[in-house]
mmCIF file of C-alpha atoms and ligand atoms in Angstrom:
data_model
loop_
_atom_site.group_PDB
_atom_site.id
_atom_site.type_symbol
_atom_site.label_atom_id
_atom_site.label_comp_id
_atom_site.label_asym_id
_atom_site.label_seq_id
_atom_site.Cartn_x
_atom_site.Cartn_y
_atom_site.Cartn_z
ATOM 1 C CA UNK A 1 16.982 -9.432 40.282
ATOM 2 C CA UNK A 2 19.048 -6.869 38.870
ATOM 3 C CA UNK A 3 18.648 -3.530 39.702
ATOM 4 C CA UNK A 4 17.272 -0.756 36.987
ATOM 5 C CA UNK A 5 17.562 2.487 37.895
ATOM 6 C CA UNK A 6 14.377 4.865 36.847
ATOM 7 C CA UNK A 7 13.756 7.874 37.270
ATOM 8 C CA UNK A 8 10.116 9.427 38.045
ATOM 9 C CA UNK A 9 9.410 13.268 36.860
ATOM 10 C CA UNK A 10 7.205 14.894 39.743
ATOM 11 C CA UNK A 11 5.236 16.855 38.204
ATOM 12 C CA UNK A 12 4.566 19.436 41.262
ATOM 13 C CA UNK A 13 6.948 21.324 39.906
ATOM 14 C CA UNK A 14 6.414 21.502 35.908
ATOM 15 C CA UNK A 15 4.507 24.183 34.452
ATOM 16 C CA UNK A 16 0.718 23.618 35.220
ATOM 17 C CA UNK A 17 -0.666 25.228 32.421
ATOM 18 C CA UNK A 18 0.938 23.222 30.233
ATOM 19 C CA UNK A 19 1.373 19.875 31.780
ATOM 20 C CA UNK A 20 1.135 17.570 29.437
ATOM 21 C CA UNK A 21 3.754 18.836 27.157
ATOM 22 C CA UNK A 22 6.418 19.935 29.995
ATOM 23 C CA UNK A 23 5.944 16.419 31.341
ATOM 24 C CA UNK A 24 6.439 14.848 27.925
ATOM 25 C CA UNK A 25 9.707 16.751 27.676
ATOM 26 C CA UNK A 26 10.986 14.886 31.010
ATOM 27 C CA UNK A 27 9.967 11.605 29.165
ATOM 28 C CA UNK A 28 12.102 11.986 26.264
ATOM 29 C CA UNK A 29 14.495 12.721 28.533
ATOM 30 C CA UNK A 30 14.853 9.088 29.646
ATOM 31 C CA UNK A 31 11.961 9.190 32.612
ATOM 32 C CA UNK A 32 9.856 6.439 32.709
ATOM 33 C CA UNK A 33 7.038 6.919 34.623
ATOM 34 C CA UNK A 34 5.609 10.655 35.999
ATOM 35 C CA UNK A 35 5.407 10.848 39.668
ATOM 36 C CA UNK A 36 1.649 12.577 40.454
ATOM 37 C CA UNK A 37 1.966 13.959 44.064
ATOM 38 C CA UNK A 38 -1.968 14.777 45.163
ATOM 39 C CA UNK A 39 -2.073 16.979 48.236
ATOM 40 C CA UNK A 40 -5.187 17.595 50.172
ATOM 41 C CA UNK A 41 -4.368 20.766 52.410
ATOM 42 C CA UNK A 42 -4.638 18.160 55.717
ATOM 43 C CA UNK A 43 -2.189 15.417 55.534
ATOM 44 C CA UNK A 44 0.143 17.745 54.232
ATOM 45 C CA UNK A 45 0.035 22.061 54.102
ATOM 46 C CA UNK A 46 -0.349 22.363 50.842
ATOM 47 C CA UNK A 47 -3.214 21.706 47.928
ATOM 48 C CA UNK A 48 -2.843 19.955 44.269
ATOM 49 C CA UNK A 49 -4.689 17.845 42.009
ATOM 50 C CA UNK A 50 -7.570 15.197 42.196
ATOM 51 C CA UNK A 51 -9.113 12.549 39.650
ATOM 52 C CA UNK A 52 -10.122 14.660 36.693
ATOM 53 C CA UNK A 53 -6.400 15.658 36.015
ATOM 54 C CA UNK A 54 -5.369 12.204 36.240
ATOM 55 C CA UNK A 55 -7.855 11.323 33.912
ATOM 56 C CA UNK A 56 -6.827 14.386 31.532
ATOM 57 C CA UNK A 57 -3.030 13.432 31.765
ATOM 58 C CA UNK A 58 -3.733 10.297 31.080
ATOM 59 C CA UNK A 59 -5.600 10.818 27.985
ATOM 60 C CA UNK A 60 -2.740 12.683 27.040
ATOM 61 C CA UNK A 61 0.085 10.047 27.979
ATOM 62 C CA UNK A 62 -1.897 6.790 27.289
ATOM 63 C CA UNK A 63 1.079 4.911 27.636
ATOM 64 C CA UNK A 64 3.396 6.029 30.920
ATOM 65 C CA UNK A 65 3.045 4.715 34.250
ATOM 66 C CA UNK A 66 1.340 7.268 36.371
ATOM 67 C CA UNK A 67 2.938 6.917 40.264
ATOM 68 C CA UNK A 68 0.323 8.621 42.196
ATOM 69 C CA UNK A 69 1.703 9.345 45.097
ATOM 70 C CA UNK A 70 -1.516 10.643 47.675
ATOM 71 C CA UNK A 71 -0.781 12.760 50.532
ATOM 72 C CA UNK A 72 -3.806 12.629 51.759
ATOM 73 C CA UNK A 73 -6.398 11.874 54.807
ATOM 74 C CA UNK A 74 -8.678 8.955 54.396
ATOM 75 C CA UNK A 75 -6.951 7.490 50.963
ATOM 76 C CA UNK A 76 -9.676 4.763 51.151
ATOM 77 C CA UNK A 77 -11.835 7.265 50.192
ATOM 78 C CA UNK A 78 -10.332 8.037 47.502
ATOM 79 C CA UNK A 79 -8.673 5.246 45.886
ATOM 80 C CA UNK A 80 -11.237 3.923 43.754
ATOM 81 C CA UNK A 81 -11.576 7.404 41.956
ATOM 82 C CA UNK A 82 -7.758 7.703 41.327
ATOM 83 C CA UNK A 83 -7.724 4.157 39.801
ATOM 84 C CA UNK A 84 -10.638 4.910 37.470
ATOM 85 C CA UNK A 85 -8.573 8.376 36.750
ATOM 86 C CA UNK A 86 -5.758 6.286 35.188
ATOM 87 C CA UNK A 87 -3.555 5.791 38.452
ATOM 88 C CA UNK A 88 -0.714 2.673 37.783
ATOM 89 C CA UNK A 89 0.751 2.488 40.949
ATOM 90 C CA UNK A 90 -0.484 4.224 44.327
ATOM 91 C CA UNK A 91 0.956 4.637 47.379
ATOM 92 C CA UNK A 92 -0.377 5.910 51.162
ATOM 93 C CA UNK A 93 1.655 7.329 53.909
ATOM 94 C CA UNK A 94 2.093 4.781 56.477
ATOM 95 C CA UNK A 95 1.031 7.786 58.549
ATOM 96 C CA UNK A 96 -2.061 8.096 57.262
ATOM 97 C CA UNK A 97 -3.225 4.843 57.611
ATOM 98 C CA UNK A 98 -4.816 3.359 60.489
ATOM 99 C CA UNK A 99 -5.700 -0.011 58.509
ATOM 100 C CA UNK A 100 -2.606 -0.434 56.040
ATOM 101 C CA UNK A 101 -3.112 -3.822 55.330
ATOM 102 C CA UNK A 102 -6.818 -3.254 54.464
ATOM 103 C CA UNK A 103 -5.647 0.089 52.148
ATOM 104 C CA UNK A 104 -2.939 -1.853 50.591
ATOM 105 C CA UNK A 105 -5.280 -4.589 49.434
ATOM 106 C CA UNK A 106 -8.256 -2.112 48.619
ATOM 107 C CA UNK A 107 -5.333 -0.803 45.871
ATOM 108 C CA UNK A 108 -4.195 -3.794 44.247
ATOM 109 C CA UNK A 109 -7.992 -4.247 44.330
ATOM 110 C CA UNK A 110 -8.398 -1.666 41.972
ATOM 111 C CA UNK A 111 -5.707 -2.834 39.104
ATOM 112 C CA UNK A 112 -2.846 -0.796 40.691
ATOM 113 C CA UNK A 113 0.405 -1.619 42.402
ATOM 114 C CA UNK A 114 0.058 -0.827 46.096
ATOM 115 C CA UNK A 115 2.977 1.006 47.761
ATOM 116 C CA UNK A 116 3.688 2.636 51.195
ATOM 117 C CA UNK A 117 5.156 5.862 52.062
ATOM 118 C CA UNK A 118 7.210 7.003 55.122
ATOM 119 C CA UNK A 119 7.918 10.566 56.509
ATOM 120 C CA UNK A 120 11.296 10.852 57.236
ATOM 121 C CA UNK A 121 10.336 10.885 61.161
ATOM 122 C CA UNK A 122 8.743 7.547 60.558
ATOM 123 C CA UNK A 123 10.882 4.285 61.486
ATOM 124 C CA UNK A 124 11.115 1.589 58.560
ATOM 125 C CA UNK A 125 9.964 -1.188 61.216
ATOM 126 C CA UNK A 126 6.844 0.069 61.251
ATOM 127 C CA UNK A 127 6.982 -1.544 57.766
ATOM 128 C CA UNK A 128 8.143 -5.085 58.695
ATOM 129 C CA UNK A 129 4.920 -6.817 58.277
ATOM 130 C CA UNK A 130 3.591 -5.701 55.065
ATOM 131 C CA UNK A 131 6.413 -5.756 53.055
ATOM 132 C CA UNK A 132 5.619 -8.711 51.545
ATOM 133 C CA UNK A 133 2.672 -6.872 50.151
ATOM 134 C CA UNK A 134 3.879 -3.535 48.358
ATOM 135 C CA UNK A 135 5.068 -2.935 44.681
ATOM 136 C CA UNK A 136 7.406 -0.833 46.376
ATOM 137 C CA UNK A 137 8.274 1.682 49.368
ATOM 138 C CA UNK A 138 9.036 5.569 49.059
ATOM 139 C CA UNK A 139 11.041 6.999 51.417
ATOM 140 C CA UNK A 140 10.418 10.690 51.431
ATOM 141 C CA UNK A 141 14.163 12.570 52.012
ATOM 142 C CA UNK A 142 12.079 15.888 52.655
ATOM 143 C CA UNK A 143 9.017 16.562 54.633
ATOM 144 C CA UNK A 144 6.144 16.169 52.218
ATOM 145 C CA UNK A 145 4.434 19.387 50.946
ATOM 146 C CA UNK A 146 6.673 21.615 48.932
ATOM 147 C CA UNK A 147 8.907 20.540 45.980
ATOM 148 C CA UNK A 148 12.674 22.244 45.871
ATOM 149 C CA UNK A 149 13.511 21.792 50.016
ATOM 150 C CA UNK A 150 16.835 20.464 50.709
ATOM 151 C CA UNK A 151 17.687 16.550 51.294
ATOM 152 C CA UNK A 152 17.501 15.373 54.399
ATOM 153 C CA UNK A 153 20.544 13.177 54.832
ATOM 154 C CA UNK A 154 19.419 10.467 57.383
ATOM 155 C CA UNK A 155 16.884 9.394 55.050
ATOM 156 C CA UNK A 156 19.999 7.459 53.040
ATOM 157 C CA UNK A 157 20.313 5.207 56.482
ATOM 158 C CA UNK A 158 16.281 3.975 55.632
ATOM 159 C CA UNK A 159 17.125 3.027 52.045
ATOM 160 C CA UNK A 160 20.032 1.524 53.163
ATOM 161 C CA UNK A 161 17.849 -0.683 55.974
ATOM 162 C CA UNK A 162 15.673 -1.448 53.256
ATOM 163 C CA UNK A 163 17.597 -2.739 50.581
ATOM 164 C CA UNK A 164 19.304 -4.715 53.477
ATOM 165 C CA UNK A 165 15.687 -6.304 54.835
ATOM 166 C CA UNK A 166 15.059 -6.705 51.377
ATOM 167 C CA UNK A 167 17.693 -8.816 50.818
ATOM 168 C CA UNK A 168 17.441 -10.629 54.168
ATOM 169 C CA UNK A 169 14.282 -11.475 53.621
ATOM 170 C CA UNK A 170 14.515 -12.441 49.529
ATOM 171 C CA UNK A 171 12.029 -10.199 49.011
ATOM 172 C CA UNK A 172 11.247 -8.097 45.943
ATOM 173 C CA UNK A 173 9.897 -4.447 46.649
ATOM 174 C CA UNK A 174 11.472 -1.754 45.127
ATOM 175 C CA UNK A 175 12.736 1.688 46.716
ATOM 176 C CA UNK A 176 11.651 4.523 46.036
ATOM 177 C CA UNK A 177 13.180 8.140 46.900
ATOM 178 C CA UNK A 178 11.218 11.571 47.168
ATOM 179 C CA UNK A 179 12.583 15.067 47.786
ATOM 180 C CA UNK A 180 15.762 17.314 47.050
ATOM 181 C CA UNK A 181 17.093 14.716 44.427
ATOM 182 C CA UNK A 182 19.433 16.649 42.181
ATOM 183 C CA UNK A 183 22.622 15.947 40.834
ATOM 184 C CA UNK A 184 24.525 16.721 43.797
ATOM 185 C CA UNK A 185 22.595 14.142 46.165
ATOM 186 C CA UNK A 186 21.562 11.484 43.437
ATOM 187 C CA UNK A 187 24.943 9.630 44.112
ATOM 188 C CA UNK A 188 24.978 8.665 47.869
ATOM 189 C CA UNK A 189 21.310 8.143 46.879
ATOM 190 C CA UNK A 190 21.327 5.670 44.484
ATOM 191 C CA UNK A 191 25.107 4.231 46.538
ATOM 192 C CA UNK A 192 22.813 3.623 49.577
ATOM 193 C CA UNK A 193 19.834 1.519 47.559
ATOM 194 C CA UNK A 194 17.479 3.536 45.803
ATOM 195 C CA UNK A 195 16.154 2.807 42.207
ATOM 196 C CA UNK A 196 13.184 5.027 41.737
ATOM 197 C CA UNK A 197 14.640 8.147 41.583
ATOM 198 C CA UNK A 198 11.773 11.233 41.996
ATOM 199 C CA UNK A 199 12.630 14.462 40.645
ATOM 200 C CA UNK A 200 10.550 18.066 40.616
ATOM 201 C CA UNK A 201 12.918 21.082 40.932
ATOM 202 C CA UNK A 202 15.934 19.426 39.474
ATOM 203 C CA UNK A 203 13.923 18.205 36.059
ATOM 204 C CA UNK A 204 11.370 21.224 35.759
ATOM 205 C CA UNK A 205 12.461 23.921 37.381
ATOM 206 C CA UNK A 206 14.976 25.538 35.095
ATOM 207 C CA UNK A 207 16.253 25.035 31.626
ATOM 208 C CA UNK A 208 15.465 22.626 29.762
ATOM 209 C CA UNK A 209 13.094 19.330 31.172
ATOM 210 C CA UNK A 210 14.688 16.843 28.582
ATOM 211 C CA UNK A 211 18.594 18.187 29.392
ATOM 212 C CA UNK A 212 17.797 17.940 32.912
ATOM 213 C CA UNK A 213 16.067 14.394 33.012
ATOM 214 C CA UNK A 214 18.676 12.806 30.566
ATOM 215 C CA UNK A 215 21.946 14.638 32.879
ATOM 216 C CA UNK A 216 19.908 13.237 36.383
ATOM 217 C CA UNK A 217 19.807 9.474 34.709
ATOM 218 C CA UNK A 218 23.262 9.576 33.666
ATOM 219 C CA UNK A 219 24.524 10.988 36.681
ATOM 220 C CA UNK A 220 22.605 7.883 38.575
ATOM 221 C CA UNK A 221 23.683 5.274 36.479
ATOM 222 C CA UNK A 222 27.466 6.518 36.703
ATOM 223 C CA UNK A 223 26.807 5.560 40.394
ATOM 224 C CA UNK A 224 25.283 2.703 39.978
ATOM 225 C CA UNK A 225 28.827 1.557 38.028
ATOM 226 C CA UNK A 226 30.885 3.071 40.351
ATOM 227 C CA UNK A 227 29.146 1.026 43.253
ATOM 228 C CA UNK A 228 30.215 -2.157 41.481
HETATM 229 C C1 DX5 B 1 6.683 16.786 47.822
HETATM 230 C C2 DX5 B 1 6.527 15.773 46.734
HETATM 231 C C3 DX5 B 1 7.650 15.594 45.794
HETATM 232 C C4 DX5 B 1 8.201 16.849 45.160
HETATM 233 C C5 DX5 B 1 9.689 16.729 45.271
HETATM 234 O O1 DX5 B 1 5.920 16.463 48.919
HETATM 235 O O2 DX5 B 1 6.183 14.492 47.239
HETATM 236 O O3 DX5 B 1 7.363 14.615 44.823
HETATM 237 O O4 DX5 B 1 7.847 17.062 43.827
HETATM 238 O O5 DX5 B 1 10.257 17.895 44.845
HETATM 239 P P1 DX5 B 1 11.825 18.094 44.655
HETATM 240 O O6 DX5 B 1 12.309 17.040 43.708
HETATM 241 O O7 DX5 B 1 11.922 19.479 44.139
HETATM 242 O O8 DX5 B 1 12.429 17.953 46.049
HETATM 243 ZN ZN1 ZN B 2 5.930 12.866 45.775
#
Protein backbone atom coordinates (compact mmCIF):
# COMPACT_ATOMS: atom_id res chain seq x y z
CA UNK A 1 0.00 0.00 0.00
CA UNK A 2 1.57 3.18 -0.52
CA UNK A 3 2.14 5.38 2.09
CA UNK A 4 0.15 8.97 2.39
CA UNK A 5 1.34 11.16 4.67
CA UNK A 6 -1.54 13.23 6.75
CA UNK A 7 -1.40 15.37 8.99
CA UNK A 8 -3.98 15.69 12.08
CA UNK A 9 -4.52 19.39 13.71
CA UNK A 10 -4.86 18.79 17.63
CA UNK A 11 -6.97 20.98 18.57
CA UNK A 12 -5.73 21.28 22.42
CA UNK A 13 -3.97 23.92 21.42
CA UNK A 14 -6.24 26.22 19.00
CA UNK A 15 -8.14 28.96 20.37
CA UNK A 16 -11.19 27.53 22.35
CA UNK A 17 -13.42 30.21 21.95
CA UNK A 18 -13.35 30.02 18.58
CA UNK A 19 -12.80 26.48 17.60
CA UNK A 20 -14.45 25.88 14.81
CA UNK A 21 -13.01 28.56 12.72
CA UNK A 22 -9.20 28.25 14.05
CA UNK A 23 -9.56 24.55 13.25
CA UNK A 24 -10.95 25.25 9.79
CA UNK A 25 -7.90 27.41 9.16
CA UNK A 26 -5.56 24.20 9.83
CA UNK A 27 -7.83 22.41 7.22
CA UNK A 28 -7.23 24.64 4.43
CA UNK A 29 -3.98 24.31 5.29
CA UNK A 30 -3.74 20.77 3.88
CA UNK A 31 -4.89 18.79 7.34
CA UNK A 32 -7.13 16.19 6.86
CA UNK A 33 -8.64 15.11 9.76
CA UNK A 34 -8.65 17.19 13.44
CA UNK A 35 -7.12 15.27 16.18
CA UNK A 36 -9.76 15.71 19.43
CA UNK A 37 -7.60 14.87 22.54
CA UNK A 38 -10.41 14.37 25.58
CA UNK A 39 -8.73 14.44 28.97
CA UNK A 40 -10.47 13.42 32.10
CA UNK A 41 -8.21 14.87 35.02
CA UNK A 42 -7.35 10.86 35.99
CA UNK A 43 -5.74 9.07 33.20
CA UNK A 44 -3.92 12.03 32.51
CA UNK A 45 -3.38 15.61 34.86
CA UNK A 46 -5.16 17.63 32.95
CA UNK A 47 -9.11 18.31 31.90
CA UNK A 48 -10.74 18.98 28.23
CA UNK A 49 -13.73 18.25 26.36
CA UNK A 50 -16.59 15.57 26.37
CA UNK A 51 -19.54 14.61 23.86
CA UNK A 52 -21.43 17.85 23.45
CA UNK A 53 -18.33 19.57 21.81
CA UNK A 54 -17.89 16.77 19.57
CA UNK A 55 -21.27 16.99 18.63
CA UNK A 56 -20.96 20.97 18.20
CA UNK A 57 -17.69 20.60 16.07
CA UNK A 58 -19.13 18.32 14.19
CA UNK A 59 -22.10 20.21 13.21
CA UNK A 60 -19.73 22.67 12.25
CA UNK A 61 -17.26 20.39 10.13
CA UNK A 62 -19.83 17.84 8.77
CA UNK A 63 -17.38 16.53 6.59
CA UNK A 64 -13.66 15.94 8.40
CA UNK A 65 -12.66 12.95 10.14
CA UNK A 66 -12.76 13.61 13.81
CA UNK A 67 -9.64 11.38 15.56
CA UNK A 68 -10.76 11.32 19.06
CA UNK A 69 -8.11 10.49 20.82
CA UNK A 70 -9.53 9.65 24.82
CA UNK A 71 -7.23 9.89 27.62
CA UNK A 72 -9.33 8.67 29.80
CA UNK A 73 -10.32 5.98 32.70
CA UNK A 74 -12.98 3.50 31.86
CA UNK A 75 -13.28 4.47 27.87
CA UNK A 76 -16.01 1.75 27.76
CA UNK A 77 -17.94 4.02 29.49
CA UNK A 78 -17.73 6.37 27.36
CA UNK A 79 -17.47 5.22 23.92
CA UNK A 80 -20.91 4.97 22.91
CA UNK A 81 -21.46 8.77 23.75
CA UNK A 82 -18.37 9.91 21.71
CA UNK A 83 -19.61 7.87 18.68
CA UNK A 84 -23.11 9.37 18.84
CA UNK A 85 -21.07 12.90 19.30
CA UNK A 86 -19.67 12.46 15.75
CA UNK A 87 -16.32 10.55 16.71
CA UNK A 88 -14.65 8.78 13.20
CA UNK A 89 -11.95 7.06 14.60
CA UNK A 90 -11.20 6.42 18.47
CA UNK A 91 -8.47 5.26 20.14
CA UNK A 92 -7.70 4.00 24.08
CA UNK A 93 -4.43 3.91 25.82
CA UNK A 94 -3.29 0.46 25.98
CA UNK A 95 -2.78 1.60 29.57
CA UNK A 96 -6.02 2.14 30.29
CA UNK A 97 -7.40 -0.88 29.27
CA UNK A 98 -7.71 -3.93 31.18
CA UNK A 99 -9.94 -5.70 28.36
CA UNK A 100 -8.44 -4.23 24.98
CA UNK A 101 -9.75 -6.67 22.85
CA UNK A 102 -13.29 -6.25 24.29
CA UNK A 103 -12.79 -2.06 23.99
CA UNK A 104 -11.45 -2.39 20.58
CA UNK A 105 -14.47 -4.31 19.36
CA UNK A 106 -17.05 -2.26 21.55
CA UNK A 107 -15.54 0.76 19.02
CA UNK A 108 -15.78 -0.61 15.71
CA UNK A 109 -19.13 -1.57 17.28
CA UNK A 110 -20.15 1.80 17.27
CA UNK A 111 -19.30 2.83 13.39
CA UNK A 112 -15.74 4.02 14.28
CA UNK A 113 -12.25 2.85 13.50
CA UNK A 114 -10.73 1.38 16.65
CA UNK A 115 -7.12 2.36 17.46
CA UNK A 116 -4.66 1.88 20.40
CA UNK A 117 -2.46 4.24 22.10
CA UNK A 118 0.92 3.75 23.89
CA UNK A 119 2.75 5.99 26.49
CA UNK A 120 6.09 6.30 25.58
CA UNK A 121 7.05 4.00 28.76
CA UNK A 122 4.84 1.38 27.24
CA UNK A 123 6.61 -1.50 25.08
CA UNK A 124 5.04 -2.04 21.46
CA UNK A 125 4.80 -5.95 22.29
CA UNK A 126 2.29 -5.39 24.46
CA UNK A 127 0.55 -4.74 21.10
CA UNK A 128 1.42 -7.99 19.24
CA UNK A 129 -1.87 -9.63 19.49
CA UNK A 130 -4.32 -7.11 18.51
CA UNK A 131 -2.78 -5.63 15.78
CA UNK A 132 -4.65 -7.31 13.47
CA UNK A 133 -7.56 -5.45 14.89
CA UNK A 134 -6.79 -1.55 14.94
CA UNK A 135 -7.34 1.16 12.18
CA UNK A 136 -4.18 2.26 13.42
CA UNK A 137 -1.65 2.77 16.48
CA UNK A 138 -0.49 6.23 18.06
CA UNK A 139 2.57 6.36 19.55
CA UNK A 140 2.63 9.29 21.89
CA UNK A 141 6.47 11.03 21.59
CA UNK A 142 5.48 13.09 24.84
CA UNK A 143 3.82 12.10 28.00
CA UNK A 144 0.14 12.72 27.45
CA UNK A 145 -1.41 15.81 29.15
CA UNK A 146 -0.02 19.08 27.95
CA UNK A 147 0.40 20.16 24.27
CA UNK A 148 3.92 22.15 23.39
CA UNK A 149 6.48 19.59 25.61
CA UNK A 150 9.49 18.59 23.81
CA UNK A 151 9.87 15.18 21.66
CA UNK A 152 10.94 12.46 23.24
CA UNK A 153 13.44 10.85 20.91
CA UNK A 154 13.19 7.06 21.69
CA UNK A 155 9.73 7.12 20.67
CA UNK A 156 11.22 7.11 16.76
CA UNK A 157 12.71 3.39 17.75
CA UNK A 158 8.59 2.28 18.35
CA UNK A 159 7.53 3.63 14.96
CA UNK A 160 10.34 2.19 13.55
CA UNK A 161 9.37 -1.49 15.28
CA UNK A 162 6.10 -0.91 13.99
CA UNK A 163 6.34 -0.20 10.54
CA UNK A 164 8.84 -3.19 10.65
CA UNK A 165 6.05 -5.76 12.39
CA UNK A 166 3.85 -4.24 10.07
CA UNK A 167 5.55 -5.28 7.29
CA UNK A 168 6.58 -8.67 8.72
CA UNK A 169 3.43 -9.50 9.35
CA UNK A 170 1.60 -7.97 5.87
CA UNK A 171 -0.45 -6.21 7.91
CA UNK A 172 -2.20 -2.89 7.32
CA UNK A 173 -2.46 -0.49 10.45
CA UNK A 174 -1.35 2.79 10.16
CA UNK A 175 1.04 4.89 12.57
CA UNK A 176 0.24 7.43 14.18
CA UNK A 177 2.55 10.12 16.06
CA UNK A 178 1.52 12.50 19.06
CA UNK A 179 3.56 15.20 20.79
CA UNK A 180 6.36 17.90 20.04
CA UNK A 181 5.90 17.43 16.17
CA UNK A 182 7.23 20.60 14.60
CA UNK A 183 9.29 21.23 11.80
CA UNK A 184 12.43 20.48 13.39
CA UNK A 185 11.41 16.78 14.50
CA UNK A 186 8.83 15.98 11.62
CA UNK A 187 11.80 14.57 9.49
CA UNK A 188 13.39 11.69 11.54
CA UNK A 189 9.65 11.29 12.27
CA UNK A 190 8.17 10.61 9.24
CA UNK A 191 12.18 8.82 8.10
CA UNK A 192 11.47 6.30 10.93
CA UNK A 193 7.60 5.29 9.76
CA UNK A 194 5.06 7.58 10.76
CA UNK A 195 2.14 8.81 8.49
CA UNK A 196 -0.31 10.46 10.77
CA UNK A 197 1.39 13.31 11.71
CA UNK A 198 -0.42 15.19 15.04
CA UNK A 199 0.23 18.71 15.49
CA UNK A 200 -1.02 21.37 18.43
CA UNK A 201 1.68 24.00 19.22
CA UNK A 202 3.38 23.89 15.89
CA UNK A 203 -0.14 24.51 13.79
CA UNK A 204 -2.02 26.78 16.44
CA UNK A 205 0.11 28.24 18.55
CA UNK A 206 1.52 31.19 16.69
CA UNK A 207 0.97 32.90 13.42
CA UNK A 208 -0.97 31.86 11.17
CA UNK A 209 -2.92 28.04 11.42
CA UNK A 210 -3.12 27.68 7.52
CA UNK A 211 0.88 28.88 7.00
CA UNK A 212 1.76 26.60 9.67
CA UNK A 213 -0.28 23.40 8.58
CA UNK A 214 0.62 23.84 4.80
CA UNK A 215 4.84 24.51 5.89
CA UNK A 216 4.44 21.12 8.49
CA UNK A 217 2.97 18.96 5.29
CA UNK A 218 5.53 20.12 3.02
CA UNK A 219 8.24 19.77 5.30
CA UNK A 220 6.93 15.90 5.78
CA UNK A 221 6.49 15.09 2.39
CA UNK A 222 10.10 16.52 1.47
CA UNK A 223 11.06 13.58 3.80
CA UNK A 224 9.08 11.26 2.64
CA UNK A 225 11.09 11.92 -0.99
CA UNK A 226 14.20 12.15 0.50
CA UNK A 227 13.68 8.61 2.18
CA UNK A 228 13.29 7.15 -1.30
C1 LIG B 1 -1.30 15.75 24.50
C2 LIG B 1 -2.10 15.51 23.26
C3 LIG B 1 -1.58 16.05 21.99
C4 LIG B 1 -1.19 17.51 21.99
C5 LIG B 1 0.15 17.56 21.31
O1 LIG B 1 -1.52 14.77 25.44
O2 LIG B 1 -2.38 14.13 23.07
O3 LIG B 1 -2.43 15.75 20.91
O4 LIG B 1 -2.07 18.37 21.36
O5 LIG B 1 0.64 18.83 21.40
P1 LIG B 1 1.95 19.32 20.65
O6 LIG B 1 1.77 19.06 19.19
O7 LIG B 1 2.02 20.75 21.01
O8 LIG B 1 3.09 18.51 21.25
ZN1 LIG C 1 -3.53 13.59 21.27
Amino acid sequence: MPRVIELAPSILSANFANLAAHAKQALEGGGTLLHVDIMDGHFVPNITIGPPVVASLRKALPDTIFDCHLMIENPDQFIPAFAEAGANWISVHQEACVHLDRTLHLIEDHGCKPAVVLNPATPVETLNDVLDLVHHVLVMSINPGFGGQNFIRYSLKKMEALARIREERGLDFRIEVDGGVNLTTVRDIVRAGAELLVAGSAVFEHGDAKDNARQLLDAARAATLARA
